[in-house]
């Protein structure tokens, strides 16, 4: 069988979780700041309009912040080498080796811009 090598950029679940947890404080500050500022500047506006505007602003600012934070992560290259029936996956200082017969599930969700790839064997989930 032909040797194949696939390489792509992405983050693992733990790194994504850490980035999301970092966003909690700026998100709360943005939400509360927009609500408080809206109440001070426009006291007669309906409360639900303020909440909707604050929600949209918070999501927008968190998405921009998350994009900038993910650019700061240096090591995000995944390499998958397939040789005969053996898989060798490298990410940062992690190495996974297993045979194709050990794979219980491969889940590929997303599109070109956003993709979640999960490979599950008997012992580990990658």
mmCIF file with all atom_site columns, C-alpha atoms in Angstrom:
data_model
loop_
_atom_site.group_PDB
_atom_site.id
_atom_site.type_symbol
_atom_site.label_atom_id
_atom_site.label_alt_id
_atom_site.label_comp_id
_atom_site.label_asym_id
_atom_site.label_entity_id
_atom_site.label_seq_id
_atom_site.pdbx_PDB_ins_code
_atom_site.Cartn_x
_atom_site.Cartn_y
_atom_site.Cartn_z
_atom_site.occupancy
_atom_site.B_iso_or_equiv
_atom_site.pdbx_formal_charge
_atom_site.auth_seq_id
_atom_site.auth_comp_id
_atom_site.auth_asym_id
_atom_site.auth_atom_id
_atom_site.pdbx_PDB_model_num
ATOM 1   C CA . UNK A 1 1   ? 0.000   0.000  0.000  1.00 0.00 ? 1   UNK A CA 1
ATOM 2   C CA . UNK A 1 2   ? 1.142   3.532  -0.709 1.00 0.00 ? 2   UNK A CA 1
ATOM 3   C CA . UNK A 1 3   ? 2.464   5.727  2.095  1.00 0.00 ? 3   UNK A CA 1
ATOM 4   C CA . UNK A 1 4   ? 0.370   8.813  2.691  1.00 0.00 ? 4   UNK A CA 1
ATOM 5   C CA . UNK A 1 5   ? 0.915   11.901 4.772  1.00 0.00 ? 5   UNK A CA 1
ATOM 6   C CA . UNK A 1 6   ? -1.726  14.432 5.733  1.00 0.00 ? 6   UNK A CA 1
ATOM 7   C CA . UNK A 1 7   ? -0.947  17.698 7.426  1.00 0.00 ? 7   UNK A CA 1
ATOM 8   C CA . UNK A 1 8   ? -3.348  20.341 8.686  1.00 0.00 ? 8   UNK A CA 1
ATOM 9   C CA . UNK A 1 9   ? -3.623  23.056 11.311 1.00 0.00 ? 9   UNK A CA 1
ATOM 10  C CA . UNK A 1 10  ? -5.960  22.903 14.267 1.00 0.00 ? 10  UNK A CA 1
ATOM 11  C CA . UNK A 1 11  ? -6.284  22.929 18.015 1.00 0.00 ? 11  UNK A CA 1
ATOM 12  C CA . UNK A 1 12  ? -7.000  20.101 20.370 1.00 0.00 ? 12  UNK A CA 1
ATOM 13  C CA . UNK A 1 13  ? -9.998  20.050 22.691 1.00 0.00 ? 13  UNK A CA 1
ATOM 14  C CA . UNK A 1 14  ? -8.066  21.080 25.814 1.00 0.00 ? 14  UNK A CA 1
ATOM 15  C CA . UNK A 1 15  ? -6.598  24.164 24.124 1.00 0.00 ? 15  UNK A CA 1
ATOM 16  C CA . UNK A 1 16  ? -10.008 25.181 22.786 1.00 0.00 ? 16  UNK A CA 1
ATOM 17  C CA . UNK A 1 17  ? -11.497 24.760 26.258 1.00 0.00 ? 17  UNK A CA 1
ATOM 18  C CA . UNK A 1 18  ? -8.781  26.950 27.813 1.00 0.00 ? 18  UNK A CA 1
ATOM 19  C CA . UNK A 1 19  ? -9.384  29.662 25.201 1.00 0.00 ? 19  UNK A CA 1
ATOM 20  C CA . UNK A 1 20  ? -13.129 29.536 25.853 1.00 0.00 ? 20  UNK A CA 1
ATOM 21  C CA . UNK A 1 21  ? -12.603 29.850 29.603 1.00 0.00 ? 21  UNK A CA 1
ATOM 22  C CA . UNK A 1 22  ? -10.373 32.879 29.037 1.00 0.00 ? 22  UNK A CA 1
ATOM 23  C CA . UNK A 1 23  ? -13.273 34.512 27.164 1.00 0.00 ? 23  UNK A CA 1
ATOM 24  C CA . UNK A 1 24  ? -15.661 34.344 30.115 1.00 0.00 ? 24  UNK A CA 1
ATOM 25  C CA . UNK A 1 25  ? -14.359 37.496 31.825 1.00 0.00 ? 25  UNK A CA 1
ATOM 26  C CA . UNK A 1 26  ? -14.226 39.727 28.695 1.00 0.00 ? 26  UNK A CA 1
ATOM 27  C CA . UNK A 1 27  ? -17.643 38.399 27.681 1.00 0.00 ? 27  UNK A CA 1
ATOM 28  C CA . UNK A 1 28  ? -19.202 39.206 31.046 1.00 0.00 ? 28  UNK A CA 1
ATOM 29  C CA . UNK A 1 29  ? -17.548 42.638 31.125 1.00 0.00 ? 29  UNK A CA 1
ATOM 30  C CA . UNK A 1 30  ? -18.798 43.413 27.622 1.00 0.00 ? 30  UNK A CA 1
ATOM 31  C CA . UNK A 1 31  ? -22.332 42.254 28.370 1.00 0.00 ? 31  UNK A CA 1
ATOM 32  C CA . UNK A 1 32  ? -22.612 44.129 31.653 1.00 0.00 ? 32  UNK A CA 1
ATOM 33  C CA . UNK A 1 33  ? -20.862 47.203 30.261 1.00 0.00 ? 33  UNK A CA 1
ATOM 34  C CA . UNK A 1 34  ? -23.191 47.447 27.260 1.00 0.00 ? 34  UNK A CA 1
ATOM 35  C CA . UNK A 1 35  ? -26.265 46.896 29.438 1.00 0.00 ? 35  UNK A CA 1
ATOM 36  C CA . UNK A 1 36  ? -25.147 49.478 32.008 1.00 0.00 ? 36  UNK A CA 1
ATOM 37  C CA . UNK A 1 37  ? -24.006 51.970 29.357 1.00 0.00 ? 37  UNK A CA 1
ATOM 38  C CA . UNK A 1 38  ? -27.219 51.529 27.389 1.00 0.00 ? 38  UNK A CA 1
ATOM 39  C CA . UNK A 1 39  ? -29.261 52.163 30.499 1.00 0.00 ? 39  UNK A CA 1
ATOM 40  C CA . UNK A 1 40  ? -27.301 55.342 31.234 1.00 0.00 ? 40  UNK A CA 1
ATOM 41  C CA . UNK A 1 41  ? -27.407 56.682 27.664 1.00 0.00 ? 41  UNK A CA 1
ATOM 42  C CA . UNK A 1 42  ? -30.906 55.547 26.701 1.00 0.00 ? 42  UNK A CA 1
ATOM 43  C CA . UNK A 1 43  ? -32.968 55.172 29.899 1.00 0.00 ? 43  UNK A CA 1
ATOM 44  C CA . UNK A 1 44  ? -36.337 55.023 28.105 1.00 0.00 ? 44  UNK A CA 1
ATOM 45  C CA . UNK A 1 45  ? -35.432 52.215 25.686 1.00 0.00 ? 45  UNK A CA 1
ATOM 46  C CA . UNK A 1 46  ? -37.152 48.846 26.140 1.00 0.00 ? 46  UNK A CA 1
ATOM 47  C CA . UNK A 1 47  ? -35.045 46.410 28.196 1.00 0.00 ? 47  UNK A CA 1
ATOM 48  C CA . UNK A 1 48  ? -35.247 43.558 25.665 1.00 0.00 ? 48  UNK A CA 1
ATOM 49  C CA . UNK A 1 49  ? -33.718 45.760 22.967 1.00 0.00 ? 49  UNK A CA 1
ATOM 50  C CA . UNK A 1 50  ? -30.807 46.471 25.303 1.00 0.00 ? 50  UNK A CA 1
ATOM 51  C CA . UNK A 1 51  ? -30.350 42.780 26.030 1.00 0.00 ? 51  UNK A CA 1
ATOM 52  C CA . UNK A 1 52  ? -30.479 41.881 22.324 1.00 0.00 ? 52  UNK A CA 1
ATOM 53  C CA . UNK A 1 53  ? -27.936 44.572 21.443 1.00 0.00 ? 53  UNK A CA 1
ATOM 54  C CA . UNK A 1 54  ? -25.667 43.547 24.335 1.00 0.00 ? 54  UNK A CA 1
ATOM 55  C CA . UNK A 1 55  ? -25.878 39.891 23.282 1.00 0.00 ? 55  UNK A CA 1
ATOM 56  C CA . UNK A 1 56  ? -24.910 40.664 19.694 1.00 0.00 ? 56  UNK A CA 1
ATOM 57  C CA . UNK A 1 57  ? -22.042 42.897 20.835 1.00 0.00 ? 57  UNK A CA 1
ATOM 58  C CA . UNK A 1 58  ? -20.792 40.251 23.280 1.00 0.00 ? 58  UNK A CA 1
ATOM 59  C CA . UNK A 1 59  ? -20.844 37.475 20.689 1.00 0.00 ? 59  UNK A CA 1
ATOM 60  C CA . UNK A 1 60  ? -19.080 39.681 18.153 1.00 0.00 ? 60  UNK A CA 1
ATOM 61  C CA . UNK A 1 61  ? -16.359 40.800 20.536 1.00 0.00 ? 61  UNK A CA 1
ATOM 62  C CA . UNK A 1 62  ? -15.834 37.255 21.846 1.00 0.00 ? 62  UNK A CA 1
ATOM 63  C CA . UNK A 1 63  ? -15.513 35.873 18.303 1.00 0.00 ? 63  UNK A CA 1
ATOM 64  C CA . UNK A 1 64  ? -12.925 38.520 17.386 1.00 0.00 ? 64  UNK A CA 1
ATOM 65  C CA . UNK A 1 65  ? -11.029 37.921 20.633 1.00 0.00 ? 65  UNK A CA 1
ATOM 66  C CA . UNK A 1 66  ? -11.097 34.152 20.129 1.00 0.00 ? 66  UNK A CA 1
ATOM 67  C CA . UNK A 1 67  ? -9.736  34.505 16.601 1.00 0.00 ? 67  UNK A CA 1
ATOM 68  C CA . UNK A 1 68  ? -6.876  36.668 17.885 1.00 0.00 ? 68  UNK A CA 1
ATOM 69  C CA . UNK A 1 69  ? -6.134  34.286 20.776 1.00 0.00 ? 69  UNK A CA 1
ATOM 70  C CA . UNK A 1 70  ? -6.050  31.261 18.472 1.00 0.00 ? 70  UNK A CA 1
ATOM 71  C CA . UNK A 1 71  ? -3.429  33.036 16.335 1.00 0.00 ? 71  UNK A CA 1
ATOM 72  C CA . UNK A 1 72  ? -1.189  33.251 19.406 1.00 0.00 ? 72  UNK A CA 1
ATOM 73  C CA . UNK A 1 73  ? -1.056  29.459 19.689 1.00 0.00 ? 73  UNK A CA 1
ATOM 74  C CA . UNK A 1 74  ? 2.151   28.509 17.898 1.00 0.00 ? 74  UNK A CA 1
ATOM 75  C CA . UNK A 1 75  ? 2.063   24.740 17.680 1.00 0.00 ? 75  UNK A CA 1
ATOM 76  C CA . UNK A 1 76  ? -1.115  23.748 15.924 1.00 0.00 ? 76  UNK A CA 1
ATOM 77  C CA . UNK A 1 77  ? 0.163   21.474 13.160 1.00 0.00 ? 77  UNK A CA 1
ATOM 78  C CA . UNK A 1 78  ? -1.187  17.947 13.006 1.00 0.00 ? 78  UNK A CA 1
ATOM 79  C CA . UNK A 1 79  ? 0.571   15.311 10.903 1.00 0.00 ? 79  UNK A CA 1
ATOM 80  C CA . UNK A 1 80  ? -1.012  11.983 10.065 1.00 0.00 ? 80  UNK A CA 1
ATOM 81  C CA . UNK A 1 81  ? 1.234   9.377  8.446  1.00 0.00 ? 81  UNK A CA 1
ATOM 82  C CA . UNK A 1 82  ? -0.393  6.243  7.083  1.00 0.00 ? 82  UNK A CA 1
ATOM 83  C CA . UNK A 1 83  ? 1.979   3.454  6.156  1.00 0.00 ? 83  UNK A CA 1
ATOM 84  C CA . UNK A 1 84  ? 0.415   0.166  5.155  1.00 0.00 ? 84  UNK A CA 1
ATOM 85  C CA . UNK A 1 85  ? -2.012  -0.482 8.009  1.00 0.00 ? 85  UNK A CA 1
ATOM 86  C CA . UNK A 1 86  ? -0.306  1.686  10.619 1.00 0.00 ? 86  UNK A CA 1
ATOM 87  C CA . UNK A 1 87  ? -1.310  5.213  11.623 1.00 0.00 ? 87  UNK A CA 1
ATOM 88  C CA . UNK A 1 88  ? 1.156   7.627  13.196 1.00 0.00 ? 88  UNK A CA 1
ATOM 89  C CA . UNK A 1 89  ? -0.339  10.934 14.383 1.00 0.00 ? 89  UNK A CA 1
ATOM 90  C CA . UNK A 1 90  ? 1.859   13.749 15.684 1.00 0.00 ? 90  UNK A CA 1
ATOM 91  C CA . UNK A 1 91  ? 0.686   16.905 17.436 1.00 0.00 ? 91  UNK A CA 1
ATOM 92  C CA . UNK A 1 92  ? 3.035   19.053 19.540 1.00 0.00 ? 92  UNK A CA 1
ATOM 93  C CA . UNK A 1 93  ? 4.944   16.540 21.654 1.00 0.00 ? 93  UNK A CA 1
ATOM 94  C CA . UNK A 1 94  ? 2.165   13.931 21.473 1.00 0.00 ? 94  UNK A CA 1
ATOM 95  C CA . UNK A 1 95  ? 2.527   10.825 19.330 1.00 0.00 ? 95  UNK A CA 1
ATOM 96  C CA . UNK A 1 96  ? -0.232  8.347  18.671 1.00 0.00 ? 96  UNK A CA 1
ATOM 97  C CA . UNK A 1 97  ? 0.404   5.020  16.959 1.00 0.00 ? 97  UNK A CA 1
ATOM 98  C CA . UNK A 1 98  ? -2.163  2.383  16.151 1.00 0.00 ? 98  UNK A CA 1
ATOM 99  C CA . UNK A 1 99  ? -3.295  0.050  13.412 1.00 0.00 ? 99  UNK A CA 1
ATOM 100 C CA . UNK A 1 100 ? -6.267  0.625  11.160 1.00 0.00 ? 100 UNK A CA 1
ATOM 101 C CA . UNK A 1 101 ? -7.986  -2.432 12.634 1.00 0.00 ? 101 UNK A CA 1
ATOM 102 C CA . UNK A 1 102 ? -7.993  -0.746 16.078 1.00 0.00 ? 102 UNK A CA 1
ATOM 103 C CA . UNK A 1 103 ? -10.099 2.190  14.876 1.00 0.00 ? 103 UNK A CA 1
ATOM 104 C CA . UNK A 1 104 ? -13.638 2.029  16.217 1.00 0.00 ? 104 UNK A CA 1
ATOM 105 C CA . UNK A 1 105 ? -14.900 5.367  14.870 1.00 0.00 ? 105 UNK A CA 1
ATOM 106 C CA . UNK A 1 106 ? -13.807 8.282  12.691 1.00 0.00 ? 106 UNK A CA 1
ATOM 107 C CA . UNK A 1 107 ? -15.977 11.372 12.956 1.00 0.00 ? 107 UNK A CA 1
ATOM 108 C CA . UNK A 1 108 ? -15.344 14.264 10.586 1.00 0.00 ? 108 UNK A CA 1
ATOM 109 C CA . UNK A 1 109 ? -17.671 17.220 11.191 1.00 0.00 ? 109 UNK A CA 1
ATOM 110 C CA . UNK A 1 110 ? -17.460 20.601 9.509  1.00 0.00 ? 110 UNK A CA 1
ATOM 111 C CA . UNK A 1 111 ? -16.293 22.137 6.275  1.00 0.00 ? 111 UNK A CA 1
ATOM 112 C CA . UNK A 1 112 ? -13.102 23.611 4.850  1.00 0.00 ? 112 UNK A CA 1
ATOM 113 C CA . UNK A 1 113 ? -13.000 26.553 7.271  1.00 0.00 ? 113 UNK A CA 1
ATOM 114 C CA . UNK A 1 114 ? -14.028 24.715 10.426 1.00 0.00 ? 114 UNK A CA 1
ATOM 115 C CA . UNK A 1 115 ? -13.473 21.041 11.020 1.00 0.00 ? 115 UNK A CA 1
ATOM 116 C CA . UNK A 1 116 ? -13.658 18.658 13.962 1.00 0.00 ? 116 UNK A CA 1
ATOM 117 C CA . UNK A 1 117 ? -11.865 15.373 13.415 1.00 0.00 ? 117 UNK A CA 1
ATOM 118 C CA . UNK A 1 118 ? -12.206 12.615 16.010 1.00 0.00 ? 118 UNK A CA 1
ATOM 119 C CA . UNK A 1 119 ? -10.537 9.229  15.806 1.00 0.00 ? 119 UNK A CA 1
ATOM 120 C CA . UNK A 1 120 ? -11.545 6.744  18.469 1.00 0.00 ? 120 UNK A CA 1
ATOM 121 C CA . UNK A 1 121 ? -9.736  3.495  19.239 1.00 0.00 ? 121 UNK A CA 1
ATOM 122 C CA . UNK A 1 122 ? -10.229 1.032  22.074 1.00 0.00 ? 122 UNK A CA 1
ATOM 123 C CA . UNK A 1 123 ? -7.767  2.859  24.367 1.00 0.00 ? 123 UNK A CA 1
ATOM 124 C CA . UNK A 1 124 ? -7.780  6.490  23.278 1.00 0.00 ? 124 UNK A CA 1
ATOM 125 C CA . UNK A 1 125 ? -9.728  9.296  21.657 1.00 0.00 ? 125 UNK A CA 1
ATOM 126 C CA . UNK A 1 126 ? -7.808  11.651 19.392 1.00 0.00 ? 126 UNK A CA 1
#
